mmCIF file of C-alpha atoms in Angstrom:
data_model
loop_
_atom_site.group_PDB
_atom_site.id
_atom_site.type_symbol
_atom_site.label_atom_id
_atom_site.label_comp_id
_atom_site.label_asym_id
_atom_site.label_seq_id
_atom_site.Cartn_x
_atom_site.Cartn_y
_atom_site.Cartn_z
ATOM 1 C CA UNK A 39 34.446 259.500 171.951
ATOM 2 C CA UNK A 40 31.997 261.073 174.820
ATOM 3 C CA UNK A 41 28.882 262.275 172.529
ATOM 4 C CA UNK A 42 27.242 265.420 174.271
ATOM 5 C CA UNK A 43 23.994 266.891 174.080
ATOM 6 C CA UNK A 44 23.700 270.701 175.548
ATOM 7 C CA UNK A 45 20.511 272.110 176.656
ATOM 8 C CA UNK A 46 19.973 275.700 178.178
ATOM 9 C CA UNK A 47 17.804 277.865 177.176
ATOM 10 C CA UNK A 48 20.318 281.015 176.687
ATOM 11 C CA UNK A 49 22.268 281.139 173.280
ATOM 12 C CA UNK A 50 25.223 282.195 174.624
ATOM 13 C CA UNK A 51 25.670 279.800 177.341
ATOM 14 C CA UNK A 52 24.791 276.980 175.152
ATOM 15 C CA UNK A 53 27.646 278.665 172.721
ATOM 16 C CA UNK A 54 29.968 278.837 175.395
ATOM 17 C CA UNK A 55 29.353 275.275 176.533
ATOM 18 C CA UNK A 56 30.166 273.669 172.999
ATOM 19 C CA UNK A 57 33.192 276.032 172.653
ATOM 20 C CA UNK A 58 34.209 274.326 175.719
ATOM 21 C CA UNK A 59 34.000 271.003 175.376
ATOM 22 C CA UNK A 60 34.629 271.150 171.380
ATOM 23 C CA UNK A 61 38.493 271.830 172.122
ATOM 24 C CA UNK A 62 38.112 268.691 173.440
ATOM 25 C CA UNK A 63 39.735 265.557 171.699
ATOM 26 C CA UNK A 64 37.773 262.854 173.530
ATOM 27 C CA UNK A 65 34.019 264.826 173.791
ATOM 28 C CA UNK A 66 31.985 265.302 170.185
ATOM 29 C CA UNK A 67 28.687 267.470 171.210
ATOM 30 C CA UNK A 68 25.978 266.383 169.091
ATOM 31 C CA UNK A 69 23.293 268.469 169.485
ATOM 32 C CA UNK A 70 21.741 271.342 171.018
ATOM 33 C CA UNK A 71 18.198 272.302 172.664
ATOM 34 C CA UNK A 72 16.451 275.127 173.910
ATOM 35 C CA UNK A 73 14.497 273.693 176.628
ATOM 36 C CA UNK A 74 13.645 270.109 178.160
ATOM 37 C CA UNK A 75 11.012 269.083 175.719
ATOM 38 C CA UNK A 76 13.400 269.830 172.693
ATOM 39 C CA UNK A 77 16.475 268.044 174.857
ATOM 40 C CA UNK A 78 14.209 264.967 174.829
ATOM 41 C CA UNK A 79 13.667 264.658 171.446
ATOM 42 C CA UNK A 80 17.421 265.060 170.723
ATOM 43 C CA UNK A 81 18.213 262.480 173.174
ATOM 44 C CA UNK A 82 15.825 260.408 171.595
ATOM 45 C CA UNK A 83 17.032 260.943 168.157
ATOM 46 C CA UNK A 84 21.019 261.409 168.808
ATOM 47 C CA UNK A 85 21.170 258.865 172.143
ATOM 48 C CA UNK A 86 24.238 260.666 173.521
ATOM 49 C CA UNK A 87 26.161 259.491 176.191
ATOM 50 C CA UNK A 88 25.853 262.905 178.613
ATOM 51 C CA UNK A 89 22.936 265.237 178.614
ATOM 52 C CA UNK A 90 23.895 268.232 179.899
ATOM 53 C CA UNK A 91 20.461 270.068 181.247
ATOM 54 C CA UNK A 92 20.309 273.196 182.631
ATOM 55 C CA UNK A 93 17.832 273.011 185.714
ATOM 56 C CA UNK A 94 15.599 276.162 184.665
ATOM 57 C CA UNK A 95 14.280 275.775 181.299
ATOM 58 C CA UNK A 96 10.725 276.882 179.720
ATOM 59 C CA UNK A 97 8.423 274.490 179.126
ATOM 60 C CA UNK A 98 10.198 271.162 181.176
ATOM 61 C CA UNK A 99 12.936 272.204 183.634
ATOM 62 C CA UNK A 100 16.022 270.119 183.291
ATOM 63 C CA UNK A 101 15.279 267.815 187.050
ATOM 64 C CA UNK A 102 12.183 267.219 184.918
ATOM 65 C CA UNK A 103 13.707 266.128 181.313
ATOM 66 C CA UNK A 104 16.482 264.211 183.620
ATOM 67 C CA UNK A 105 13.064 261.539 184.695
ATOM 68 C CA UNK A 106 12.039 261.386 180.775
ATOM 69 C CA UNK A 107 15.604 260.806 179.554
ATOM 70 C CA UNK A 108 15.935 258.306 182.452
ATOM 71 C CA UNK A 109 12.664 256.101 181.201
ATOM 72 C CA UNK A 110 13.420 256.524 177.400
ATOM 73 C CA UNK A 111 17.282 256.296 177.037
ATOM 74 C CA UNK A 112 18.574 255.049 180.283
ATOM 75 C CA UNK A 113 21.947 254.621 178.857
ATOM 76 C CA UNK A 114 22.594 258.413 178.749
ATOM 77 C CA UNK A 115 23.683 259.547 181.829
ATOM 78 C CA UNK A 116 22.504 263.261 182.691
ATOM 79 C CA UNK A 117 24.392 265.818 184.344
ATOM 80 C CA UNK A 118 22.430 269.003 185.904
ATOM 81 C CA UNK A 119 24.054 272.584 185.018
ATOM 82 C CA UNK A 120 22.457 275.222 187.584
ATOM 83 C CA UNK A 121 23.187 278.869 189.036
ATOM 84 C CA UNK A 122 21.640 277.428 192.147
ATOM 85 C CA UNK A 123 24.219 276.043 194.961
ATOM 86 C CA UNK A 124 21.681 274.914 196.927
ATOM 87 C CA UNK A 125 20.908 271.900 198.645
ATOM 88 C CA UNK A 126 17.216 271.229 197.164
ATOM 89 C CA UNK A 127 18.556 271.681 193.374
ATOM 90 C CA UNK A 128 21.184 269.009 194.182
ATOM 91 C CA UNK A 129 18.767 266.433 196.418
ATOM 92 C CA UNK A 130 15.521 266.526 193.354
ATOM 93 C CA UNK A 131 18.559 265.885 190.868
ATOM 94 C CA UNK A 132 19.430 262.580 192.402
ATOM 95 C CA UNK A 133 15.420 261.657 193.149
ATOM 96 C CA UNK A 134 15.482 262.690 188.914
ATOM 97 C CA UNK A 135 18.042 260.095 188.028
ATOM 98 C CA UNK A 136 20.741 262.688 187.469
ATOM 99 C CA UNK A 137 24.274 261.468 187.318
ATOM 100 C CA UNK A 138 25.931 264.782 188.245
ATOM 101 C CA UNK A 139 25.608 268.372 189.761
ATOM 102 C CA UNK A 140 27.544 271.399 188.304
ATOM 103 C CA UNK A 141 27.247 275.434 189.110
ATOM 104 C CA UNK A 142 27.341 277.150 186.261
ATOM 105 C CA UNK A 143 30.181 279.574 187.767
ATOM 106 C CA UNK A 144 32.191 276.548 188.140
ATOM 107 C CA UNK A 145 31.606 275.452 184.535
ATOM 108 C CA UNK A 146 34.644 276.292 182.706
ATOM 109 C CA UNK A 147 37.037 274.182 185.670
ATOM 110 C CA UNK A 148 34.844 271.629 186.179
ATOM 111 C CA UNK A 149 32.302 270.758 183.588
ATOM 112 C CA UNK A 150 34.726 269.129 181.265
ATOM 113 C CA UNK A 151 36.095 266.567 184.304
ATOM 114 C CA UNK A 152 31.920 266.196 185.295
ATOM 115 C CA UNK A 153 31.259 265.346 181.557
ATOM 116 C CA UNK A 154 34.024 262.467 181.640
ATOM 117 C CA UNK A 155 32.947 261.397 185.024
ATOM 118 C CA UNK A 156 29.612 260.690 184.428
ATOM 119 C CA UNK A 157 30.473 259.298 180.934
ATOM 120 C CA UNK A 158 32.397 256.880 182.691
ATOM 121 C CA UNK A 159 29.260 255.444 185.026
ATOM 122 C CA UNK A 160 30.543 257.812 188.174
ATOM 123 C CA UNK A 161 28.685 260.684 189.924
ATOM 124 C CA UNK A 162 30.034 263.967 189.697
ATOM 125 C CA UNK A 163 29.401 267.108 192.204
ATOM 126 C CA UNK A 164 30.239 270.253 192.805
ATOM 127 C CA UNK A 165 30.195 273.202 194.990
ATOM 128 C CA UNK A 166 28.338 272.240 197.952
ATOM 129 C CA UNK A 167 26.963 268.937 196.648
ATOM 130 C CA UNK A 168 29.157 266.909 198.763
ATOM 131 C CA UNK A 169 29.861 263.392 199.432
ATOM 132 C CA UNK A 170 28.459 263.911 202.543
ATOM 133 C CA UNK A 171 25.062 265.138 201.261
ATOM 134 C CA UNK A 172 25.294 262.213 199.051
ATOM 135 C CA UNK A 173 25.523 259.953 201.709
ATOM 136 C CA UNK A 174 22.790 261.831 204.059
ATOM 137 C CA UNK A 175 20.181 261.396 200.824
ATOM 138 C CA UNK A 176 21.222 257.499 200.254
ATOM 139 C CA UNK A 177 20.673 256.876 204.013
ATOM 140 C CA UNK A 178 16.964 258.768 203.539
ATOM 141 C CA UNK A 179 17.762 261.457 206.455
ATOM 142 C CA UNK A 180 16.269 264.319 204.474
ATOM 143 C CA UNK A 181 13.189 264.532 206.672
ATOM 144 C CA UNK A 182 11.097 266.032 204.209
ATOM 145 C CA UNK A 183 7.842 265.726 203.802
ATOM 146 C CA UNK A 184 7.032 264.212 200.012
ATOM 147 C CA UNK A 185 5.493 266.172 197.397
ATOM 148 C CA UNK A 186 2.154 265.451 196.754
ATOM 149 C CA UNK A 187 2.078 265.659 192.688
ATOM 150 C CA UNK A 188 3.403 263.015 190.341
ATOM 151 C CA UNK A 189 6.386 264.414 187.899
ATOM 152 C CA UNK A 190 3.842 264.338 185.448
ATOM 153 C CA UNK A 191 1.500 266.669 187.404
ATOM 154 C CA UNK A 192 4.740 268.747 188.393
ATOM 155 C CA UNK A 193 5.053 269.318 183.973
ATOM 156 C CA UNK A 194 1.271 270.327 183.584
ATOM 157 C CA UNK A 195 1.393 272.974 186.691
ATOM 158 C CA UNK A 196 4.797 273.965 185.516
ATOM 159 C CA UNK A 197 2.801 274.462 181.695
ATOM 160 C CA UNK A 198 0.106 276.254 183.260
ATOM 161 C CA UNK A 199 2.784 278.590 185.403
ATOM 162 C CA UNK A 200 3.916 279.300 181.258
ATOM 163 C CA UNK A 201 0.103 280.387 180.596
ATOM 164 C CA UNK A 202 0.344 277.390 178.283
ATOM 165 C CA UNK A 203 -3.216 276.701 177.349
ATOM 166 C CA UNK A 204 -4.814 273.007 177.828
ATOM 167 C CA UNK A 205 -4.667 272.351 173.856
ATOM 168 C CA UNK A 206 -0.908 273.381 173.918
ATOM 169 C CA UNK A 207 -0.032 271.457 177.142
ATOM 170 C CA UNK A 208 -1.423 268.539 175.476
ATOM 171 C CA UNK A 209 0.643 269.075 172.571
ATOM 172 C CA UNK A 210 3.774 269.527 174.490
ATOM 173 C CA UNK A 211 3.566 266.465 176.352
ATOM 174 C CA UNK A 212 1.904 264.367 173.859
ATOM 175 C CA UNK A 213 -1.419 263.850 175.741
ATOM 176 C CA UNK A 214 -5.017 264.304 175.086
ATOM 177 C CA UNK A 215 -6.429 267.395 176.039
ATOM 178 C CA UNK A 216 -9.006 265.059 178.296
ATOM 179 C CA UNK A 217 -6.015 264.012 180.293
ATOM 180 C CA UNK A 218 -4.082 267.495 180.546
ATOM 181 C CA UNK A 219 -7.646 268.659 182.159
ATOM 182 C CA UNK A 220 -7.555 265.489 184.173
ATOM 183 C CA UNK A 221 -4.003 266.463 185.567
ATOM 184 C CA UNK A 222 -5.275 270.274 186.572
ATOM 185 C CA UNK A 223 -8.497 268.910 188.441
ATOM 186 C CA UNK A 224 -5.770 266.265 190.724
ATOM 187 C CA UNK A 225 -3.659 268.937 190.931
ATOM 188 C CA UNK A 226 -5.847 271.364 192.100
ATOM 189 C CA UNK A 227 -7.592 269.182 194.622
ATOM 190 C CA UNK A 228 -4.479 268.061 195.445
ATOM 191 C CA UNK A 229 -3.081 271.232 196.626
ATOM 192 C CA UNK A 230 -6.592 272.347 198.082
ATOM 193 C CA UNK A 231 -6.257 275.366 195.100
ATOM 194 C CA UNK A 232 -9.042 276.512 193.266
ATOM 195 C CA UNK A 233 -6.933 278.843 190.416
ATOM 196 C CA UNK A 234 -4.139 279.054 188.224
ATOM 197 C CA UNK A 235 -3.129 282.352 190.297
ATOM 198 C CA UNK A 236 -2.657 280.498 193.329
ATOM 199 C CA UNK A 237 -0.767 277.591 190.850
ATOM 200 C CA UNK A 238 1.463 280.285 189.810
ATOM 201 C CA UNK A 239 2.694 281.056 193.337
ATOM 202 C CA UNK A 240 3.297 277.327 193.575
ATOM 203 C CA UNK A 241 5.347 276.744 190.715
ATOM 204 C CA UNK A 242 7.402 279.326 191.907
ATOM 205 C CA UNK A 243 7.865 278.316 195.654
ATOM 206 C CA UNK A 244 8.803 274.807 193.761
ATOM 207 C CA UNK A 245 11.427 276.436 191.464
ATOM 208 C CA UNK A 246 9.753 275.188 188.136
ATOM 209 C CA UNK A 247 9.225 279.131 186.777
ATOM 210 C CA UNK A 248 11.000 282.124 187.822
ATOM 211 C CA UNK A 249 9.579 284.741 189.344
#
């Protein structure tokens, strides 16, 4: 039996999901969350085999819960559920750890195939997350230039994009409020920045809020 976690942070997607893979005789979904922090804690709690993240979430996007789930349960393998077919989605979900790539259009043909996949130690893609792009990211031929902020300074601007305040950051990402102010300072020197305005406009260019 596959066990399942679901995380997205819309009730009836999430509802669809598990309606989904429920009529399944080989998948048992144990548990639902709202957004990456509470996905984290179910992992943690339930250890399922898949976690199925959606990539835009309050609070911790789903590339970012995919690095947490990878350092505190490496045994459950994470597949990404986005509206996004694009290429940058599907690259920072392999550099997360992520096991597997699904559009949510494409859910109700493929997810239940991606879910088995992954389950079984395989990667799983679809739409335009080809082999090919596979192969062009193993070979390193992205020709990027690297971000300049941790993942853990990527959660605290994402936070501050929320109009999360320091004391709630901390409590989100179990830190002291000393380190969450820490985080701002590197990330604002960082990024040459001097406000959370400016922050805002980054998050967004980065995909971690909506605008």
């Amino acid at each position: 039996m596959i066990r399942v976690l679901i995380a997205d942070d819309h009730g009836i997607v999430r509802s669809g999901l598990r309606m989904l893979l429920d009529r399944q005789e080989d998948i048992d979904v144990v548990g639902e969350a709202e957004d990456g922090v509470e996905a984290l804690e179910v992992v943690q709690s339930k250890q399922p085999d898949v976690a199925v993240l959606d990539v835009s979430m309050p609070r911790m996007t789903g590339l970012q819960a995919a690095r947490e789930i990878g350092a505190y349960s490496p045994d459950t393998r994470v597949l990404l559920l986005s509206m996004h077919d694009d290429e940058r989605y599907f690259f920072e979900g392999l550099e997360a750890g992520a096991a597997g790539y699904v559009l949510k259009r494409a859910a109700d043909t493929d997810l239940i195939d991606a879910v088995r996949t992954v389950a079984g130690g395989r990667t799983f893609l679809s739409g335009t997350a080809q082999e090919s792009l596979m192969r062009e990211w193993q070979e390193g031929r992205r020709g990027e230039p690297a971000d300049p902020l941790t993942p853990r300074e990527l959660e605290v601007v994402k936070l501050i994009a929320e109009a999360y305040t320091n004391k709630q950051i901390a409590q989100t990402l179990k830190l002291s409020e000393k380190t969450v102010e820490s985080h701002r300072a590197n990330v604002l020197s960082k990024l040459d920045m001097s406000d959370r305005v400016e922050l805002v406009r980054y998050a967004i260019r980065r995909g971690l809020v909506e605008a």
